[in-house]
């Protein structure tokens, strides 16, 4: 029994040493349904110096894969709100007809009954359309005078194009009508702030990919901080030390004990991990104004 485990350990160690990107892509793919495990292995990729790129509509496959530059590309199947049917249709059309030129081309080609508004929104939040370049994430959610978002107008455009294409009507000369529908105008609006964009990204992916909320404070962190969140999960090892930890609050709860006394719960996160803190009695009264997600 132990010999078999030793043989497997040798094989996996060989793969990790000689094909690190391919090995880690496989490990990430096998743990796609477990956010904690994916987060752990993403950190291992950083430690190994392997770049993990966010999802991309023209490069991502269902699972995590390695691109031509040796970077790991996030799998579309790991994005919440898309579903395997939509991912399979997107990849199938891309393999058959080539890369999508822009979001309008995407809307014209995919099955809009499967690739619903929710799928479009999840792809935007995750950064799946970022490679198109001409439209930033906030523009997709900008509403027109009729109260329709740009995403809704894109879907209506794609639906109209497909209906026209599938129509059996022909002109007097026996040719296709060839109706050319105008593309919706791309709205002008300000880009999302870094924190808002990253939080939306985390909603559909489970963690931050394109950046981290603490990125704006790198100078202060390097100058003044000497600890990280992981230290709070092993307090006995650091007993007696004076530490300063940079973190962002990601979740909070205001609760009461059985006796009716209020207390608070906060989840804080940095580049390396997350932990849960409790605020009791005087500490709750003193620091409860910090119990807001996104607070640094």
Short mmCIF file of C-alpha atoms in Angstrom, two decimals:
data_model
loop_
_atom_site.label_atom_id
_atom_site.label_comp_id
_atom_site.label_asym_id
_atom_site.label_seq_id
_atom_site.Cartn_x
_atom_site.Cartn_y
_atom_site.Cartn_z
CA UNK A 1 0.00 0.00 0.00
CA UNK A 2 2.72 2.49 0.98
CA UNK A 3 4.74 1.50 -2.10
CA UNK A 4 1.84 2.54 -4.34
CA UNK A 5 1.57 5.91 -2.59
CA UNK A 6 5.33 6.42 -2.93
CA UNK A 7 5.12 5.67 -6.67
CA UNK A 8 2.25 8.15 -7.13
CA UNK A 9 4.13 10.76 -5.09
CA UNK A 10 7.20 10.28 -7.31
CA UNK A 11 5.10 10.64 -10.49
CA UNK A 12 3.31 13.80 -9.33
CA UNK A 13 6.57 15.31 -8.05
CA UNK A 14 8.17 14.65 -11.44
CA UNK A 15 5.25 16.32 -13.25
CA UNK A 16 5.26 19.32 -10.91
CA UNK A 17 9.01 19.76 -11.34
CA UNK A 18 9.15 19.32 -15.12
CA UNK A 19 5.68 20.44 -16.30
CA UNK A 20 4.64 22.88 -13.56
CA UNK A 21 2.01 24.85 -15.48
CA UNK A 22 0.33 21.77 -16.95
CA UNK A 23 0.40 20.02 -13.59
CA UNK A 24 -1.13 22.96 -11.69
CA UNK A 25 -3.77 23.48 -14.41
CA UNK A 26 -4.80 19.86 -13.93
CA UNK A 27 -4.90 20.23 -10.14
CA UNK A 28 -7.02 23.38 -10.41
CA UNK A 29 -9.40 21.68 -12.86
CA UNK A 30 -9.87 18.74 -10.50
CA UNK A 31 -10.84 21.13 -7.69
CA UNK A 32 -13.03 23.57 -9.63
CA UNK A 33 -16.06 22.99 -7.40
CA UNK A 34 -14.15 23.75 -4.19
CA UNK A 35 -13.36 27.46 -3.88
CA UNK A 36 -11.07 27.00 -0.87
CA UNK A 37 -8.98 24.42 -2.70
CA UNK A 38 -8.82 26.54 -5.85
CA UNK A 39 -7.70 29.52 -3.74
CA UNK A 40 -5.03 27.36 -2.09
CA UNK A 41 -3.67 26.12 -5.41
CA UNK A 42 -3.83 29.63 -6.92
CA UNK A 43 -1.53 30.73 -4.10
CA UNK A 44 0.75 27.79 -4.88
CA UNK A 45 0.90 28.96 -8.52
CA UNK A 46 1.99 32.41 -7.35
CA UNK A 47 4.66 30.84 -5.16
CA UNK A 48 5.92 28.84 -8.15
CA UNK A 49 5.95 31.92 -10.36
CA UNK A 50 3.19 30.65 -12.65
CA UNK A 51 0.85 33.35 -13.92
CA UNK A 52 -2.87 32.56 -13.64
CA UNK A 53 -4.92 34.65 -16.06
CA UNK A 54 -8.61 35.37 -15.73
CA UNK A 55 -11.23 33.84 -18.03
CA UNK A 56 -11.23 34.91 -21.68
CA UNK A 57 -14.01 34.22 -24.15
CA UNK A 58 -11.52 33.51 -26.95
CA UNK A 59 -8.96 31.45 -25.07
CA UNK A 60 -10.57 29.74 -22.08
CA UNK A 61 -11.84 26.20 -22.29
CA UNK A 62 -14.16 24.50 -19.83
CA UNK A 63 -11.33 23.65 -17.42
CA UNK A 64 -8.07 25.38 -16.56
CA UNK A 65 -5.59 25.15 -19.42
CA UNK A 66 -2.09 26.32 -20.34
CA UNK A 67 -1.80 28.85 -23.17
CA UNK A 68 1.00 29.29 -25.69
CA UNK A 69 2.92 31.60 -23.33
CA UNK A 70 2.97 29.06 -20.52
CA UNK A 71 0.39 30.84 -18.37
CA UNK A 72 -2.64 29.13 -16.88
CA UNK A 73 -5.94 30.39 -18.26
CA UNK A 74 -8.99 30.29 -16.00
CA UNK A 75 -11.71 27.86 -17.11
CA UNK A 76 -15.16 29.09 -18.15
CA UNK A 77 -16.68 26.18 -16.25
CA UNK A 78 -15.47 27.71 -12.97
CA UNK A 79 -17.55 30.87 -13.42
CA UNK A 80 -20.78 30.97 -11.42
CA UNK A 81 -23.97 31.58 -13.40
CA UNK A 82 -22.86 30.16 -16.75
CA UNK A 83 -23.42 26.42 -16.64
CA UNK A 84 -21.88 23.59 -18.63
CA UNK A 85 -24.39 23.79 -21.54
CA UNK A 86 -23.55 27.41 -22.29
CA UNK A 87 -19.80 26.80 -22.00
CA UNK A 88 -19.94 23.82 -24.36
CA UNK A 89 -21.93 25.82 -26.96
CA UNK A 90 -19.50 28.76 -26.75
CA UNK A 91 -16.42 26.56 -27.18
CA UNK A 92 -18.06 24.51 -29.95
CA UNK A 93 -18.91 27.62 -32.00
CA UNK A 94 -15.45 29.08 -31.40
CA UNK A 95 -13.77 25.89 -32.61
CA UNK A 96 -15.99 25.80 -35.70
CA UNK A 97 -16.11 29.47 -36.71
CA UNK A 98 -13.04 31.04 -35.10
CA UNK A 99 -12.54 33.67 -32.45
CA UNK A 100 -15.31 36.11 -31.56
CA UNK A 101 -14.48 39.55 -32.96
CA UNK A 102 -16.48 41.53 -30.39
CA UNK A 103 -19.53 41.23 -28.14
CA UNK A 104 -21.86 41.84 -31.12
CA UNK A 105 -20.29 38.96 -33.02
CA UNK A 106 -20.67 36.83 -29.88
CA UNK A 107 -24.39 37.70 -29.61
CA UNK A 108 -24.94 36.91 -33.31
CA UNK A 109 -23.36 33.46 -33.08
CA UNK A 110 -24.29 31.87 -29.74
CA UNK A 111 -27.60 30.23 -28.85
CA UNK A 112 -29.29 33.01 -26.87
CA UNK A 113 -31.78 30.63 -25.30
CA UNK A 114 -28.86 28.97 -23.52
CA UNK A 115 -26.55 31.98 -23.29
CA UNK A 116 -29.01 34.13 -21.39
CA UNK A 117 -28.66 37.58 -19.88
CA UNK A 118 -27.28 35.94 -16.72
CA UNK A 119 -24.51 34.29 -18.76
CA UNK A 120 -23.57 37.62 -20.35
CA UNK A 121 -23.49 39.33 -16.94
CA UNK A 122 -21.33 36.61 -15.38
CA UNK A 123 -18.87 36.82 -18.29
CA UNK A 124 -18.64 40.60 -17.90
CA UNK A 125 -18.12 40.42 -14.13
CA UNK A 126 -15.42 37.76 -14.54
CA UNK A 127 -13.61 39.74 -17.24
CA UNK A 128 -14.42 37.28 -20.03
CA UNK A 129 -15.00 40.09 -22.55
CA UNK A 130 -12.06 42.28 -21.46
CA UNK A 131 -9.89 41.15 -24.38
CA UNK A 132 -12.24 42.87 -26.84
CA UNK A 133 -10.74 46.09 -25.52
CA UNK A 134 -13.24 48.62 -26.87
CA UNK A 135 -15.80 48.26 -24.06
CA UNK A 136 -15.08 48.31 -20.33
CA UNK A 137 -17.18 46.42 -17.78
CA UNK A 138 -19.26 49.35 -16.53
CA UNK A 139 -20.56 50.13 -20.03
CA UNK A 140 -22.34 46.77 -20.27
CA UNK A 141 -24.62 47.76 -17.40
CA UNK A 142 -25.28 51.34 -18.49
CA UNK A 143 -29.02 51.86 -19.08
CA UNK A 144 -30.53 53.80 -21.99
CA UNK A 145 -33.55 56.12 -21.88
CA UNK A 146 -35.84 53.08 -22.01
CA UNK A 147 -34.26 51.59 -18.91
CA UNK A 148 -32.55 48.77 -20.83
CA UNK A 149 -28.95 47.93 -20.11
CA UNK A 150 -26.40 47.70 -22.90
CA UNK A 151 -26.28 43.92 -22.33
CA UNK A 152 -30.02 43.71 -22.99
CA UNK A 153 -29.64 45.76 -26.17
CA UNK A 154 -26.80 43.51 -27.34
CA UNK A 155 -28.94 40.42 -26.75
CA UNK A 156 -31.89 42.01 -28.61
CA UNK A 157 -29.53 42.80 -31.49
CA UNK A 158 -28.23 39.23 -31.58
CA UNK A 159 -31.73 37.80 -31.41
CA UNK A 160 -32.90 40.05 -34.25
CA UNK A 161 -29.91 39.06 -36.37
CA UNK A 162 -30.56 35.35 -35.82
CA UNK A 163 -34.27 35.71 -36.56
CA UNK A 164 -33.44 37.52 -39.81
CA UNK A 165 -30.88 34.89 -40.74
CA UNK A 166 -33.27 32.04 -40.09
CA UNK A 167 -36.12 33.63 -41.95
CA UNK A 168 -37.17 31.81 -45.12
CA UNK A 169 -38.36 35.00 -46.78
CA UNK A 170 -36.63 35.93 -50.03
CA UNK A 171 -36.60 38.99 -52.21
CA UNK A 172 -38.36 39.35 -55.60
CA UNK A 173 -35.13 38.24 -57.27
CA UNK A 174 -35.01 34.98 -55.31
CA UNK A 175 -32.12 36.09 -53.12
CA UNK A 176 -31.93 36.43 -49.37
CA UNK A 177 -33.28 39.71 -48.01
CA UNK A 178 -29.89 40.35 -46.39
CA UNK A 179 -31.26 42.72 -43.75
CA UNK A 180 -28.39 44.43 -41.96
CA UNK A 181 -29.28 45.36 -38.42
CA UNK A 182 -27.42 48.31 -36.90
CA UNK A 183 -25.29 47.49 -33.87
CA UNK A 184 -26.40 49.19 -30.64
CA UNK A 185 -24.47 52.30 -29.76
CA UNK A 186 -21.82 51.72 -27.11
CA UNK A 187 -22.76 53.97 -24.17
CA UNK A 188 -20.30 56.35 -22.55
CA UNK A 189 -19.91 55.99 -18.82
CA UNK A 190 -17.19 56.06 -16.20
CA UNK A 191 -15.26 52.89 -15.42
CA UNK A 192 -15.96 51.07 -12.18
CA UNK A 193 -13.69 51.74 -9.26
CA UNK A 194 -11.09 49.07 -8.55
CA UNK A 195 -12.85 47.80 -5.40
CA UNK A 196 -16.30 47.52 -7.02
CA UNK A 197 -14.93 45.72 -10.08
CA UNK A 198 -12.95 43.26 -7.97
CA UNK A 199 -15.89 42.54 -5.67
CA UNK A 200 -18.11 41.76 -8.67
CA UNK A 201 -15.35 39.56 -10.05
CA UNK A 202 -15.20 37.71 -6.75
CA UNK A 203 -18.99 37.17 -6.79
CA UNK A 204 -18.81 34.99 -9.91
CA UNK A 205 -15.32 33.50 -9.54
CA UNK A 206 -14.95 33.16 -5.77
CA UNK A 207 -11.77 35.19 -5.39
CA UNK A 208 -9.89 38.12 -6.91
CA UNK A 209 -8.07 37.39 -10.19
CA UNK A 210 -7.24 40.59 -12.04
CA UNK A 211 -6.00 42.32 -8.90
CA UNK A 212 -6.59 42.71 -5.18
CA UNK A 213 -8.26 45.50 -3.16
CA UNK A 214 -5.01 45.99 -1.25
CA UNK A 215 -3.08 46.82 -4.45
CA UNK A 216 -3.80 50.53 -3.93
CA UNK A 217 -1.91 50.44 -0.62
CA UNK A 218 1.30 48.64 -1.60
CA UNK A 219 3.53 51.56 -0.55
CA UNK A 220 2.00 51.72 2.92
CA UNK A 221 2.05 47.93 3.28
CA UNK A 222 5.73 47.67 2.36
CA UNK A 223 6.64 50.59 4.63
CA UNK A 224 4.68 49.84 7.79
CA UNK A 225 3.26 46.31 7.87
CA UNK A 226 5.09 43.30 9.27
CA UNK A 227 2.43 40.58 9.35
CA UNK A 228 -0.29 38.84 7.41
CA UNK A 229 -3.69 37.29 8.08
CA UNK A 230 -2.25 33.76 8.24
CA UNK A 231 -0.55 34.73 11.50
CA UNK A 232 -3.96 35.11 13.15
CA UNK A 233 -4.71 31.46 12.44
CA UNK A 234 -1.67 30.44 14.50
CA UNK A 235 -1.59 32.83 17.44
CA UNK A 236 0.48 30.70 19.80
CA UNK A 237 3.47 30.87 17.45
CA UNK A 238 3.35 34.68 17.44
CA UNK A 239 2.47 35.28 21.09
CA UNK A 240 4.00 38.48 22.45
CA UNK A 241 4.80 39.96 19.05
CA UNK A 242 3.58 43.39 17.97
CA UNK A 243 2.26 43.05 14.45
CA UNK A 244 0.56 45.32 11.94
CA UNK A 245 -1.55 43.49 9.36
CA UNK A 246 -3.09 44.99 6.20
CA UNK A 247 -6.48 43.53 5.31
CA UNK A 248 -9.83 44.20 3.72
CA UNK A 249 -13.13 43.23 5.35
CA UNK A 250 -15.04 40.95 3.00
CA UNK A 251 -18.04 39.84 5.08
CA UNK A 252 -19.66 41.03 8.31
CA UNK A 253 -22.43 39.98 10.69
CA UNK A 254 -24.19 41.79 13.55
CA UNK A 255 -25.48 39.16 15.96
CA UNK A 256 -26.68 38.70 19.53
CA UNK A 257 -25.87 36.11 22.19
CA UNK A 258 -28.49 34.01 23.96
CA UNK A 259 -28.49 36.62 26.70
CA UNK A 260 -29.26 39.32 24.15
CA UNK A 261 -25.81 40.93 24.15
CA UNK A 262 -24.74 42.24 20.72
CA UNK A 263 -21.51 41.08 19.09
CA UNK A 264 -19.93 41.25 15.66
CA UNK A 265 -18.30 38.87 13.23
CA UNK A 266 -15.96 39.96 10.46
CA UNK A 267 -14.04 38.09 7.80
CA UNK A 268 -10.80 39.78 6.84
CA UNK A 269 -8.60 38.92 3.89
CA UNK A 270 -5.20 39.76 2.49
CA UNK A 271 -3.04 38.36 -0.31
CA UNK A 272 -2.36 35.10 1.49
CA UNK A 273 -5.58 34.09 3.19
CA UNK A 274 -8.72 34.81 5.16
CA UNK A 275 -9.76 34.53 8.79
CA UNK A 276 -12.77 35.23 11.00
CA UNK A 277 -12.66 37.67 13.91
CA UNK A 278 -15.19 38.23 16.68
CA UNK A 279 -15.92 41.56 18.38
CA UNK A 280 -17.29 41.14 21.90
CA UNK A 281 -18.70 43.63 24.42
CA UNK A 282 -16.58 46.81 24.59
CA UNK A 283 -14.69 45.91 21.41
CA UNK A 284 -17.99 45.61 19.53
CA UNK A 285 -19.20 48.99 20.77
CA UNK A 286 -15.83 50.57 19.98
CA UNK A 287 -15.23 49.07 16.53
CA UNK A 288 -18.67 48.17 15.11
CA UNK A 289 -18.43 51.05 12.62
CA UNK A 290 -15.76 48.96 10.86
CA UNK A 291 -18.29 46.17 10.16
CA UNK A 292 -18.79 47.14 6.52
CA UNK A 293 -17.62 44.92 3.63
CA UNK A 294 -14.92 46.70 1.63
CA UNK A 295 -13.50 48.55 4.64
CA UNK A 296 -9.71 48.50 4.86
#
